[in-house]
mmCIF file with all atom_site columns, C-alpha atoms in Angstrom:
data_model
loop_
_atom_site.group_PDB
_atom_site.id
_atom_site.type_symbol
_atom_site.label_atom_id
_atom_site.label_alt_id
_atom_site.label_comp_id
_atom_site.label_asym_id
_atom_site.label_entity_id
_atom_site.label_seq_id
_atom_site.pdbx_PDB_ins_code
_atom_site.Cartn_x
_atom_site.Cartn_y
_atom_site.Cartn_z
_atom_site.occupancy
_atom_site.B_iso_or_equiv
_atom_site.pdbx_formal_charge
_atom_site.auth_seq_id
_atom_site.auth_comp_id
_atom_site.auth_asym_id
_atom_site.auth_atom_id
_atom_site.pdbx_PDB_model_num
ATOM 1   C CA . MET A 1 1   ? 47.417  -34.734 19.886  1.00 53.00 ? 1   MET A CA 1
ATOM 2   C CA . LYS A 1 2   ? 47.963  -33.835 16.214  1.00 55.00 ? 2   LYS A CA 1
ATOM 3   C CA . ARG A 1 3   ? 45.510  -36.540 15.191  1.00 54.00 ? 3   ARG A CA 1
ATOM 4   C CA . PHE A 1 4   ? 42.926  -35.194 17.603  1.00 48.00 ? 4   PHE A CA 1
ATOM 5   C CA . GLY A 1 5   ? 43.374  -31.675 16.207  1.00 51.00 ? 5   GLY A CA 1
ATOM 6   C CA . GLN A 1 6   ? 42.726  -32.957 12.692  1.00 52.00 ? 6   GLN A CA 1
ATOM 7   C CA . LEU A 1 7   ? 39.546  -34.684 13.829  1.00 46.00 ? 7   LEU A CA 1
ATOM 8   C CA . LEU A 1 8   ? 38.416  -31.539 15.610  1.00 47.00 ? 8   LEU A CA 1
ATOM 9   C CA . SER A 1 9   ? 38.977  -29.446 12.473  1.00 51.00 ? 9   SER A CA 1
ATOM 10  C CA . LEU A 1 10  ? 37.003  -31.960 10.428  1.00 47.00 ? 10  LEU A CA 1
ATOM 11  C CA . ALA A 1 11  ? 34.151  -31.851 12.941  1.00 46.00 ? 11  ALA A CA 1
ATOM 12  C CA . ILE A 1 12  ? 34.041  -28.050 12.735  1.00 48.00 ? 12  ILE A CA 1
ATOM 13  C CA . VAL A 1 13  ? 33.816  -28.191 8.936   1.00 43.00 ? 13  VAL A CA 1
ATOM 14  C CA . ILE A 1 14  ? 31.019  -30.762 9.137   1.00 47.00 ? 14  ILE A CA 1
ATOM 15  C CA . GLY A 1 15  ? 29.232  -28.659 11.748  1.00 49.00 ? 15  GLY A CA 1
ATOM 16  C CA . LEU A 1 16  ? 29.321  -25.576 9.559   1.00 45.00 ? 16  LEU A CA 1
ATOM 17  C CA . TRP A 1 17  ? 28.071  -27.620 6.616   1.00 46.00 ? 17  TRP A CA 1
ATOM 18  C CA . ALA A 1 18  ? 25.208  -29.059 8.687   1.00 44.00 ? 18  ALA A CA 1
ATOM 19  C CA . SER A 1 19  ? 24.135  -25.645 9.985   1.00 45.00 ? 19  SER A CA 1
ATOM 20  C CA . PRO A 1 20  ? 21.064  -24.234 8.217   1.00 49.00 ? 20  PRO A CA 1
ATOM 21  C CA . ALA A 1 21  ? 21.933  -21.638 5.559   1.00 52.00 ? 21  ALA A CA 1
ATOM 22  C CA . HIS A 1 22  ? 19.962  -18.499 4.816   1.00 59.00 ? 22  HIS A CA 1
ATOM 23  C CA . ALA A 1 23  ? 17.562  -19.178 1.956   1.00 79.00 ? 23  ALA A CA 1
ATOM 24  C CA . SER A 1 24  ? 14.187  -18.132 0.659   1.00 93.00 ? 24  SER A CA 1
ATOM 25  C CA . ILE A 1 25  ? 11.181  -18.943 2.822   1.00 97.00 ? 25  ILE A CA 1
ATOM 26  C CA . SER A 1 26  ? 8.221   -20.727 1.225   1.00 98.00 ? 26  SER A CA 1
ATOM 27  C CA . LEU A 1 27  ? 4.915   -19.355 2.500   1.00 99.00 ? 27  LEU A CA 1
ATOM 28  C CA . THR A 1 28  ? 1.415   -20.651 1.841   1.00 99.00 ? 28  THR A CA 1
ATOM 29  C CA . LEU A 1 29  ? -1.593  -18.410 2.389   1.00 99.00 ? 29  LEU A CA 1
ATOM 30  C CA . ASP A 1 30  ? -4.194  -21.059 3.121   1.00 98.00 ? 30  ASP A CA 1
ATOM 31  C CA . SER A 1 31  ? -7.179  -18.694 3.278   1.00 98.00 ? 31  SER A CA 1
ATOM 32  C CA . TYR A 1 32  ? -8.256  -15.108 3.895   1.00 99.00 ? 32  TYR A CA 1
ATOM 33  C CA . ASP A 1 33  ? -11.610 -13.544 4.732   1.00 99.00 ? 33  ASP A CA 1
ATOM 34  C CA . VAL A 1 34  ? -12.849 -9.985  4.242   1.00 99.00 ? 34  VAL A CA 1
ATOM 35  C CA . ASP A 1 35  ? -15.396 -8.747  6.778   1.00 99.00 ? 35  ASP A CA 1
ATOM 36  C CA . GLY A 1 36  ? -17.148 -5.433  6.038   1.00 98.00 ? 36  GLY A CA 1
ATOM 37  C CA . LEU A 1 37  ? -20.510 -3.691  6.378   1.00 98.00 ? 37  LEU A CA 1
ATOM 38  C CA . ASP A 1 38  ? -23.252 -5.681  4.646   1.00 96.00 ? 38  ASP A CA 1
ATOM 39  C CA . SER A 1 39  ? -26.386 -3.829  5.837   1.00 96.00 ? 39  SER A CA 1
ATOM 40  C CA . ASP A 1 40  ? -27.605 -0.297  6.616   1.00 95.00 ? 40  ASP A CA 1
ATOM 41  C CA . PRO A 1 41  ? -26.976 2.092   8.269   1.00 97.00 ? 41  PRO A CA 1
ATOM 42  C CA . GLY A 1 42  ? -23.761 3.079   6.532   1.00 97.00 ? 42  GLY A CA 1
ATOM 43  C CA . LEU A 1 43  ? -22.245 2.524   3.126   1.00 98.00 ? 43  LEU A CA 1
ATOM 44  C CA . VAL A 1 44  ? -23.007 -1.104  2.306   1.00 98.00 ? 44  VAL A CA 1
ATOM 45  C CA . ILE A 1 45  ? -20.105 -2.769  0.519   1.00 99.00 ? 45  ILE A CA 1
ATOM 46  C CA . GLU A 1 46  ? -19.510 -5.942  -1.444  1.00 99.00 ? 46  GLU A CA 1
ATOM 47  C CA . THR A 1 47  ? -16.209 -7.789  -1.820  1.00 99.00 ? 47  THR A CA 1
ATOM 48  C CA . ALA A 1 48  ? -14.840 -10.642 -3.916  1.00 99.00 ? 48  ALA A CA 1
ATOM 49  C CA . ASN A 1 49  ? -11.561 -12.457 -3.276  1.00 99.00 ? 49  ASN A CA 1
ATOM 50  C CA . LEU A 1 50  ? -9.133  -12.607 -6.196  1.00 99.00 ? 50  LEU A CA 1
ATOM 51  C CA . LEU A 1 51  ? -6.283  -14.845 -5.029  1.00 98.00 ? 51  LEU A CA 1
ATOM 52  C CA . PRO A 1 52  ? -6.535  -18.614 -5.442  1.00 97.00 ? 52  PRO A CA 1
ATOM 53  C CA . GLN A 1 53  ? -6.636  -20.380 -2.101  1.00 96.00 ? 53  GLN A CA 1
ATOM 54  C CA . PRO A 1 54  ? -4.207  -21.725 -1.086  1.00 98.00 ? 54  PRO A CA 1
ATOM 55  C CA . TYR A 1 55  ? -1.650  -19.318 -2.576  1.00 99.00 ? 55  TYR A CA 1
ATOM 56  C CA . SER A 1 56  ? 2.090   -20.012 -2.275  1.00 98.00 ? 56  SER A CA 1
ATOM 57  C CA . PHE A 1 57  ? 5.084   -17.725 -2.764  1.00 98.00 ? 57  PHE A CA 1
ATOM 58  C CA . ASP A 1 58  ? 8.767   -17.504 -1.787  1.00 98.00 ? 58  ASP A CA 1
ATOM 59  C CA . LEU A 1 59  ? 10.535  -14.581 -0.119  1.00 98.00 ? 59  LEU A CA 1
ATOM 60  C CA . GLU A 1 60  ? 14.024  -13.817 1.104   1.00 98.00 ? 60  GLU A CA 1
ATOM 61  C CA . VAL A 1 61  ? 14.634  -11.393 3.966   1.00 98.00 ? 61  VAL A CA 1
ATOM 62  C CA . GLY A 1 62  ? 13.930  -7.862  2.734   1.00 97.00 ? 62  GLY A CA 1
ATOM 63  C CA . GLU A 1 63  ? 11.956  -9.026  -0.298  1.00 98.00 ? 63  GLU A CA 1
ATOM 64  C CA . SER A 1 64  ? 8.273   -8.301  -0.851  1.00 99.00 ? 64  SER A CA 1
ATOM 65  C CA . ILE A 1 65  ? 5.496   -9.328  -3.194  1.00 99.00 ? 65  ILE A CA 1
ATOM 66  C CA . THR A 1 66  ? 2.413   -7.307  -4.162  1.00 99.00 ? 66  THR A CA 1
ATOM 67  C CA . VAL A 1 67  ? -0.774  -9.130  -5.134  1.00 99.00 ? 67  VAL A CA 1
ATOM 68  C CA . GLU A 1 68  ? -4.327  -8.223  -6.067  1.00 99.00 ? 68  GLU A CA 1
ATOM 69  C CA . LEU A 1 69  ? -6.218  -9.384  -2.988  1.00 99.00 ? 69  LEU A CA 1
ATOM 70  C CA . PHE A 1 70  ? -9.899  -8.519  -3.471  1.00 99.00 ? 70  PHE A CA 1
ATOM 71  C CA . ASP A 1 71  ? -12.364 -6.271  -5.291  1.00 99.00 ? 71  ASP A CA 1
ATOM 72  C CA . ILE A 1 72  ? -14.514 -3.832  -3.313  1.00 99.00 ? 72  ILE A CA 1
ATOM 73  C CA . TRP A 1 73  ? -17.616 -1.973  -4.473  1.00 99.00 ? 73  TRP A CA 1
ATOM 74  C CA . THR A 1 74  ? -21.050 -0.706  -3.480  1.00 99.00 ? 74  THR A CA 1
ATOM 75  C CA . ASN A 1 75  ? -24.388 -1.257  -5.166  1.00 98.00 ? 75  ASN A CA 1
ATOM 76  C CA . GLU A 1 76  ? -25.799 1.928   -3.665  1.00 98.00 ? 76  GLU A CA 1
ATOM 77  C CA . SER A 1 77  ? -26.411 4.900   -5.944  1.00 96.00 ? 77  SER A CA 1
ATOM 78  C CA . ALA A 1 78  ? -27.651 7.568   -3.520  1.00 95.00 ? 78  ALA A CA 1
ATOM 79  C CA . HIS A 1 79  ? -25.369 9.195   -0.968  1.00 94.00 ? 79  HIS A CA 1
ATOM 80  C CA . ASN A 1 80  ? -27.163 9.330   2.384   1.00 94.00 ? 80  ASN A CA 1
ATOM 81  C CA . LEU A 1 81  ? -25.906 11.012  5.549   1.00 94.00 ? 81  LEU A CA 1
ATOM 82  C CA . ASP A 1 82  ? -25.241 7.697   7.293   1.00 97.00 ? 82  ASP A CA 1
ATOM 83  C CA . ASP A 1 83  ? -22.891 6.677   4.467   1.00 97.00 ? 83  ASP A CA 1
ATOM 84  C CA . SER A 1 84  ? -20.336 9.222   5.701   1.00 96.00 ? 84  SER A CA 1
ATOM 85  C CA . VAL A 1 85  ? -19.946 7.445   9.056   1.00 98.00 ? 85  VAL A CA 1
ATOM 86  C CA . GLN A 1 86  ? -16.914 5.176   8.918   1.00 98.00 ? 86  GLN A CA 1
ATOM 87  C CA . LYS A 1 87  ? -17.645 1.484   9.437   1.00 98.00 ? 87  LYS A CA 1
ATOM 88  C CA . PRO A 1 88  ? -15.084 -1.221  10.275  1.00 99.00 ? 88  PRO A CA 1
ATOM 89  C CA . ILE A 1 89  ? -13.553 -3.574  7.753   1.00 99.00 ? 89  ILE A CA 1
ATOM 90  C CA . SER A 1 90  ? -10.967 -6.274  8.394   1.00 99.00 ? 90  SER A CA 1
ATOM 91  C CA . VAL A 1 91  ? -9.076  -8.961  6.509   1.00 99.00 ? 91  VAL A CA 1
ATOM 92  C CA . ASP A 1 92  ? -8.113  -12.136 8.375   1.00 99.00 ? 92  ASP A CA 1
ATOM 93  C CA . PHE A 1 93  ? -5.176  -14.184 7.062   1.00 99.00 ? 93  PHE A CA 1
ATOM 94  C CA . LEU A 1 94  ? -4.341  -17.827 7.783   1.00 99.00 ? 94  LEU A CA 1
ATOM 95  C CA . PHE A 1 95  ? -1.004  -19.283 6.648   1.00 99.00 ? 95  PHE A CA 1
ATOM 96  C CA . SER A 1 96  ? -0.391  -23.024 6.755   1.00 98.00 ? 96  SER A CA 1
ATOM 97  C CA . GLU A 1 97  ? 3.301   -22.866 5.782   1.00 97.00 ? 97  GLU A CA 1
ATOM 98  C CA . PRO A 1 98  ? 5.849   -22.649 7.195   1.00 97.00 ? 98  PRO A CA 1
ATOM 99  C CA . ALA A 1 99  ? 4.518   -24.773 10.051  1.00 96.00 ? 99  ALA A CA 1
ATOM 100 C CA . PRO A 1 100 ? 3.097   -24.320 12.580  1.00 97.00 ? 100 PRO A CA 1
ATOM 101 C CA . ALA A 1 101 ? 0.111   -22.460 11.110  1.00 98.00 ? 101 ALA A CA 1
ATOM 102 C CA . PHE A 1 102 ? -0.052  -18.744 11.863  1.00 99.00 ? 102 PHE A CA 1
ATOM 103 C CA . GLY A 1 103 ? -2.171  -15.735 10.991  1.00 98.00 ? 103 GLY A CA 1
ATOM 104 C CA . GLY A 1 104 ? -3.425  -12.288 11.858  1.00 98.00 ? 104 GLY A CA 1
ATOM 105 C CA . SER A 1 105 ? -5.590  -9.456  10.583  1.00 98.00 ? 105 SER A CA 1
ATOM 106 C CA . VAL A 1 106 ? -5.420  -5.995  9.038   1.00 99.00 ? 106 VAL A CA 1
ATOM 107 C CA . ASP A 1 107 ? -8.130  -3.578  10.192  1.00 99.00 ? 107 ASP A CA 1
ATOM 108 C CA . GLY A 1 108 ? -9.518  -0.422  8.647   1.00 99.00 ? 108 GLY A CA 1
ATOM 109 C CA . GLY A 1 109 ? -12.703 1.452   7.821   1.00 99.00 ? 109 GLY A CA 1
ATOM 110 C CA . THR A 1 110 ? -15.009 2.265   4.904   1.00 99.00 ? 110 THR A CA 1
ATOM 111 C CA . SER A 1 111 ? -17.094 5.388   4.369   1.00 98.00 ? 111 SER A CA 1
ATOM 112 C CA . ALA A 1 112 ? -18.396 7.774   1.737   1.00 98.00 ? 112 ALA A CA 1
ATOM 113 C CA . VAL A 1 113 ? -16.484 10.968  1.006   1.00 97.00 ? 113 VAL A CA 1
ATOM 114 C CA . THR A 1 114 ? -17.560 14.045  -0.932  1.00 94.00 ? 114 THR A CA 1
ATOM 115 C CA . GLY A 1 115 ? -15.858 16.956  -2.630  1.00 88.00 ? 115 GLY A CA 1
ATOM 116 C CA . THR A 1 116 ? -15.879 19.050  -5.769  1.00 85.00 ? 116 THR A CA 1
ATOM 117 C CA . ILE A 1 117 ? -13.945 19.001  -9.007  1.00 80.00 ? 117 ILE A CA 1
ATOM 118 C CA . ILE A 1 118 ? -13.938 22.655  -10.095 1.00 82.00 ? 118 ILE A CA 1
ATOM 119 C CA . VAL A 1 119 ? -17.601 23.280  -9.196  1.00 84.00 ? 119 VAL A CA 1
ATOM 120 C CA . ILE A 1 120 ? -18.961 19.807  -9.870  1.00 84.00 ? 120 ILE A CA 1
ATOM 121 C CA . PRO A 1 121 ? -19.805 17.747  -6.748  1.00 88.00 ? 121 PRO A CA 1
ATOM 122 C CA . PHE A 1 122 ? -18.591 14.180  -6.528  1.00 91.00 ? 122 PHE A CA 1
ATOM 123 C CA . SER A 1 123 ? -18.965 11.271  -4.127  1.00 95.00 ? 123 SER A CA 1
ATOM 124 C CA . ALA A 1 124 ? -16.985 8.075   -3.702  1.00 98.00 ? 124 ALA A CA 1
ATOM 125 C CA . GLY A 1 125 ? -16.479 5.230   -1.329  1.00 98.00 ? 125 GLY A CA 1
ATOM 126 C CA . LEU A 1 126 ? -13.153 5.113   0.513   1.00 98.00 ? 126 LEU A CA 1
ATOM 127 C CA . VAL A 1 127 ? -11.419 2.244   2.266   1.00 99.00 ? 127 VAL A CA 1
ATOM 128 C CA . GLU A 1 128 ? -8.615  3.234   4.651   1.00 99.00 ? 128 GLU A CA 1
ATOM 129 C CA . TRP A 1 129 ? -6.399  0.836   6.590   1.00 99.00 ? 129 TRP A CA 1
ATOM 130 C CA . ASP A 1 130 ? -5.126  1.487   10.102  1.00 98.00 ? 130 ASP A CA 1
ATOM 131 C CA . GLY A 1 131 ? -1.555  0.532   9.242   1.00 96.00 ? 131 GLY A CA 1
ATOM 132 C CA . VAL A 1 132 ? 0.710   -2.417  8.625   1.00 97.00 ? 132 VAL A CA 1
ATOM 133 C CA . SER A 1 133 ? 0.293   -5.700  10.454  1.00 98.00 ? 133 SER A CA 1
ATOM 134 C CA . GLN A 1 134 ? 3.170   -7.929  11.539  1.00 98.00 ? 134 GLN A CA 1
ATOM 135 C CA . LEU A 1 135 ? 2.579   -11.679 11.632  1.00 99.00 ? 135 LEU A CA 1
ATOM 136 C CA . PHE A 1 136 ? 4.961   -13.741 13.768  1.00 99.00 ? 136 PHE A CA 1
ATOM 137 C CA . PHE A 1 137 ? 5.743   -17.280 12.653  1.00 98.00 ? 137 PHE A CA 1
ATOM 138 C CA . GLY A 1 138 ? 8.179   -20.176 12.786  1.00 97.00 ? 138 GLY A CA 1
ATOM 139 C CA . PRO A 1 139 ? 8.857   -22.853 15.415  1.00 97.00 ? 139 PRO A CA 1
ATOM 140 C CA . ASN A 1 140 ? 10.144  -20.202 17.816  1.00 97.00 ? 140 ASN A CA 1
ATOM 141 C CA . GLY A 1 141 ? 7.682   -17.464 16.799  1.00 97.00 ? 141 GLY A CA 1
ATOM 142 C CA . ASP A 1 142 ? 10.473  -15.070 15.841  1.00 97.00 ? 142 ASP A CA 1
ATOM 143 C CA . GLY A 1 143 ? 9.932   -14.809 12.081  1.00 98.00 ? 143 GLY A CA 1
ATOM 144 C CA . ILE A 1 144 ? 8.130   -11.625 10.992  1.00 99.00 ? 144 ILE A CA 1
ATOM 145 C CA . LEU A 1 145 ? 5.966   -11.214 7.879   1.00 99.00 ? 145 LEU A CA 1
ATOM 146 C CA . GLU A 1 146 ? 4.697   -7.668  7.323   1.00 99.00 ? 146 GLU A CA 1
ATOM 147 C CA . VAL A 1 147 ? 1.325   -7.214  5.608   1.00 99.00 ? 147 VAL A CA 1
ATOM 148 C CA . THR A 1 148 ? 0.292   -3.872  4.102   1.00 99.00 ? 148 THR A CA 1
ATOM 149 C CA . LEU A 1 149 ? -3.039  -3.156  2.391   1.00 99.00 ? 149 LEU A CA 1
ATOM 150 C CA . LEU A 1 150 ? -3.420  -0.092  0.180   1.00 98.00 ? 150 LEU A CA 1
ATOM 151 C CA . ASP A 1 151 ? -6.139  2.557   0.570   1.00 98.00 ? 151 ASP A CA 1
ATOM 152 C CA . GLU A 1 152 ? -8.500  2.988   -2.386  1.00 98.00 ? 152 GLU A CA 1
ATOM 153 C CA . TYR A 1 153 ? -11.463 5.049   -3.610  1.00 98.00 ? 153 TYR A CA 1
ATOM 154 C CA . PHE A 1 154 ? -14.318 3.156   -5.258  1.00 98.00 ? 154 PHE A CA 1
ATOM 155 C CA . ASN A 1 155 ? -17.567 3.825   -7.172  1.00 98.00 ? 155 ASN A CA 1
ATOM 156 C CA . GLY A 1 156 ? -16.857 7.524   -7.600  1.00 97.00 ? 156 GLY A CA 1
ATOM 157 C CA . SER A 1 157 ? -19.416 9.680   -9.388  1.00 96.00 ? 157 SER A CA 1
ATOM 158 C CA . LEU A 1 158 ? -19.559 13.320  -10.488 1.00 89.00 ? 158 LEU A CA 1
ATOM 159 C CA . ILE A 1 159 ? -23.291 13.650  -9.949  1.00 81.00 ? 159 ILE A CA 1
ATOM 160 C CA . GLY A 1 160 ? -23.268 13.563  -6.163  1.00 80.00 ? 160 GLY A CA 1
ATOM 161 C CA . GLY A 1 161 ? -24.163 9.912   -5.657  1.00 91.00 ? 161 GLY A CA 1
ATOM 162 C CA . PHE A 1 162 ? -22.293 6.707   -6.474  1.00 97.00 ? 162 PHE A CA 1
ATOM 163 C CA . ASP A 1 163 ? -21.659 4.915   -9.743  1.00 97.00 ? 163 ASP A CA 1
ATOM 164 C CA . PRO A 1 164 ? -22.736 1.474   -8.484  1.00 98.00 ? 164 PRO A CA 1
ATOM 165 C CA . GLY A 1 165 ? -21.525 -1.997  -9.395  1.00 99.00 ? 165 GLY A CA 1
ATOM 166 C CA . ARG A 1 166 ? -18.378 -4.084  -9.297  1.00 99.00 ? 166 ARG A CA 1
ATOM 167 C CA . GLU A 1 167 ? -17.219 -2.723  -12.635 1.00 99.00 ? 167 GLU A CA 1
ATOM 168 C CA . ASN A 1 168 ? -16.922 0.718   -11.036 1.00 98.00 ? 168 ASN A CA 1
ATOM 169 C CA . GLY A 1 169 ? -15.307 -0.487  -7.836  1.00 99.00 ? 169 GLY A CA 1
ATOM 170 C CA . ALA A 1 170 ? -11.629 -0.863  -6.954  1.00 99.00 ? 170 ALA A CA 1
ATOM 171 C CA . THR A 1 171 ? -9.074  -3.602  -6.422  1.00 99.00 ? 171 THR A CA 1
ATOM 172 C CA . ILE A 1 172 ? -7.288  -3.772  -3.071  1.00 99.00 ? 172 ILE A CA 1
ATOM 173 C CA . ASN A 1 173 ? -3.627  -4.714  -3.315  1.00 99.00 ? 173 ASN A CA 1
ATOM 174 C CA . ALA A 1 174 ? -1.701  -6.434  -0.536  1.00 99.00 ? 174 ALA A CA 1
ATOM 175 C CA . ASP A 1 175 ? 2.034   -6.241  0.033   1.00 99.00 ? 175 ASP A CA 1
ATOM 176 C CA . PHE A 1 176 ? 3.754   -9.108  1.868   1.00 99.00 ? 176 PHE A CA 1
ATOM 177 C CA . LYS A 1 177 ? 7.308   -8.406  3.068   1.00 99.00 ? 177 LYS A CA 1
ATOM 178 C CA . LEU A 1 178 ? 9.618   -10.782 4.934   1.00 99.00 ? 178 LEU A CA 1
ATOM 179 C CA . LEU A 1 179 ? 11.255  -8.719  7.674   1.00 98.00 ? 179 LEU A CA 1
ATOM 180 C CA . VAL A 1 180 ? 12.882  -11.430 9.783   1.00 98.00 ? 180 VAL A CA 1
ATOM 181 C CA . GLU A 1 181 ? 13.720  -15.031 8.934   1.00 97.00 ? 181 GLU A CA 1
ATOM 182 C CA . PRO A 1 182 ? 12.582  -17.485 11.633  1.00 97.00 ? 182 PRO A CA 1
ATOM 183 C CA . THR A 1 183 ? 15.217  -19.393 13.534  1.00 95.00 ? 183 THR A CA 1
ATOM 184 C CA . ALA A 1 184 ? 15.104  -23.132 13.024  1.00 87.00 ? 184 ALA A CA 1
ATOM 185 C CA . VAL A 1 185 ? 15.003  -25.863 15.615  1.00 72.00 ? 185 VAL A CA 1
ATOM 186 C CA . PRO A 1 186 ? 18.458  -27.523 15.358  1.00 65.00 ? 186 PRO A CA 1
ATOM 187 C CA . GLU A 1 187 ? 18.482  -30.897 13.623  1.00 46.00 ? 187 GLU A CA 1
ATOM 188 C CA . MET A 1 188 ? 19.758  -33.870 15.616  1.00 46.00 ? 188 MET A CA 1
ATOM 189 C CA . SER A 1 189 ? 22.807  -34.217 13.348  1.00 44.00 ? 189 SER A CA 1
ATOM 190 C CA . SER A 1 190 ? 23.804  -30.625 14.046  1.00 47.00 ? 190 SER A CA 1
ATOM 191 C CA . ILE A 1 191 ? 23.330  -31.098 17.785  1.00 47.00 ? 191 ILE A CA 1
ATOM 192 C CA . ILE A 1 192 ? 25.570  -34.188 17.785  1.00 49.00 ? 192 ILE A CA 1
ATOM 193 C CA . VAL A 1 193 ? 28.297  -32.526 15.716  1.00 46.00 ? 193 VAL A CA 1
ATOM 194 C CA . TRP A 1 194 ? 28.367  -29.332 17.764  1.00 45.00 ? 194 TRP A CA 1
ATOM 195 C CA . SER A 1 195 ? 28.300  -31.339 20.985  1.00 53.00 ? 195 SER A CA 1
ATOM 196 C CA . PHE A 1 196 ? 31.362  -33.218 19.753  1.00 51.00 ? 196 PHE A CA 1
ATOM 197 C CA . ILE A 1 197 ? 33.058  -29.921 18.919  1.00 50.00 ? 197 ILE A CA 1
ATOM 198 C CA . GLY A 1 198 ? 32.303  -28.583 22.387  1.00 53.00 ? 198 GLY A CA 1
ATOM 199 C CA . LEU A 1 199 ? 33.654  -31.748 23.963  1.00 51.00 ? 199 LEU A CA 1
ATOM 200 C CA . GLY A 1 200 ? 36.786  -31.535 21.854  1.00 52.00 ? 200 GLY A CA 1
ATOM 201 C CA . VAL A 1 201 ? 37.440  -27.919 22.777  1.00 47.00 ? 201 VAL A CA 1
ATOM 202 C CA . GLY A 1 202 ? 36.999  -28.829 26.424  1.00 50.00 ? 202 GLY A CA 1
ATOM 203 C CA . LEU A 1 203 ? 39.477  -31.705 26.162  1.00 51.00 ? 203 LEU A CA 1
ATOM 204 C CA . VAL A 1 204 ? 42.067  -29.504 24.458  1.00 48.00 ? 204 VAL A CA 1
ATOM 205 C CA . ALA A 1 205 ? 41.744  -26.914 27.212  1.00 50.00 ? 205 ALA A CA 1
ATOM 206 C CA . TYR A 1 206 ? 42.008  -29.630 29.855  1.00 49.00 ? 206 TYR A CA 1
ATOM 207 C CA . ARG A 1 207 ? 45.156  -31.116 28.300  1.00 60.00 ? 207 ARG A CA 1
ATOM 208 C CA . ARG A 1 208 ? 46.791  -27.707 28.103  1.00 59.00 ? 208 ARG A CA 1
ATOM 209 C CA . GLN A 1 209 ? 45.942  -27.079 31.737  1.00 64.00 ? 209 GLN A CA 1
ATOM 210 C CA . CYS A 1 210 ? 47.464  -30.427 32.736  1.00 57.00 ? 210 CYS A CA 1
ATOM 211 C CA . SER A 1 211 ? 50.610  -29.721 30.711  1.00 62.00 ? 211 SER A CA 1
ATOM 212 C CA . ALA A 1 212 ? 51.034  -26.351 32.370  1.00 60.00 ? 212 ALA A CA 1
ATOM 213 C CA . ALA A 1 213 ? 50.673  -27.865 35.869  1.00 59.00 ? 213 ALA A CA 1
#
């Protein structure tokens, strides 16, 4: 009985050692696409991706990383009435790691806004995002990566129109935050060890029951 108890203790130690430990998660953004208004009516915008594709980074639970995602601008110079009507914009993300591949989108809108600085009129483009997006990933779909895009003004001008061109546009930043680490599919070695532990506990209970009878 003593010998069996020693073996059971050893199996428990091995089982704990074989269990997956909490560590940083390696993520690979395979690609992303920006879809916005490219023809009238409305404020026509241009975009240019900034991140290399694929782009890899590591996060632990609670950690985040902020990156420059894309430039946005307009080549229009005159502010027309239809420019003030908000038009949809979205960014679609596709991650290849950790497997299986996963993705999602962040939606928002672009429009022209006007105001005054003291008594001088100004106009600018504005991109506003609807909110954060949560991407679920991992073999069990229970990992959560939160994606936040930041609102920005672009191509502002104090003469009532727009100051056109990419050089007068804005850069959209993205924040990726790991909220929940995905649970792993147990490895075969762990399954065997924990099965042995369960069997051992059952045998100990059975022997005690027989001794008490």
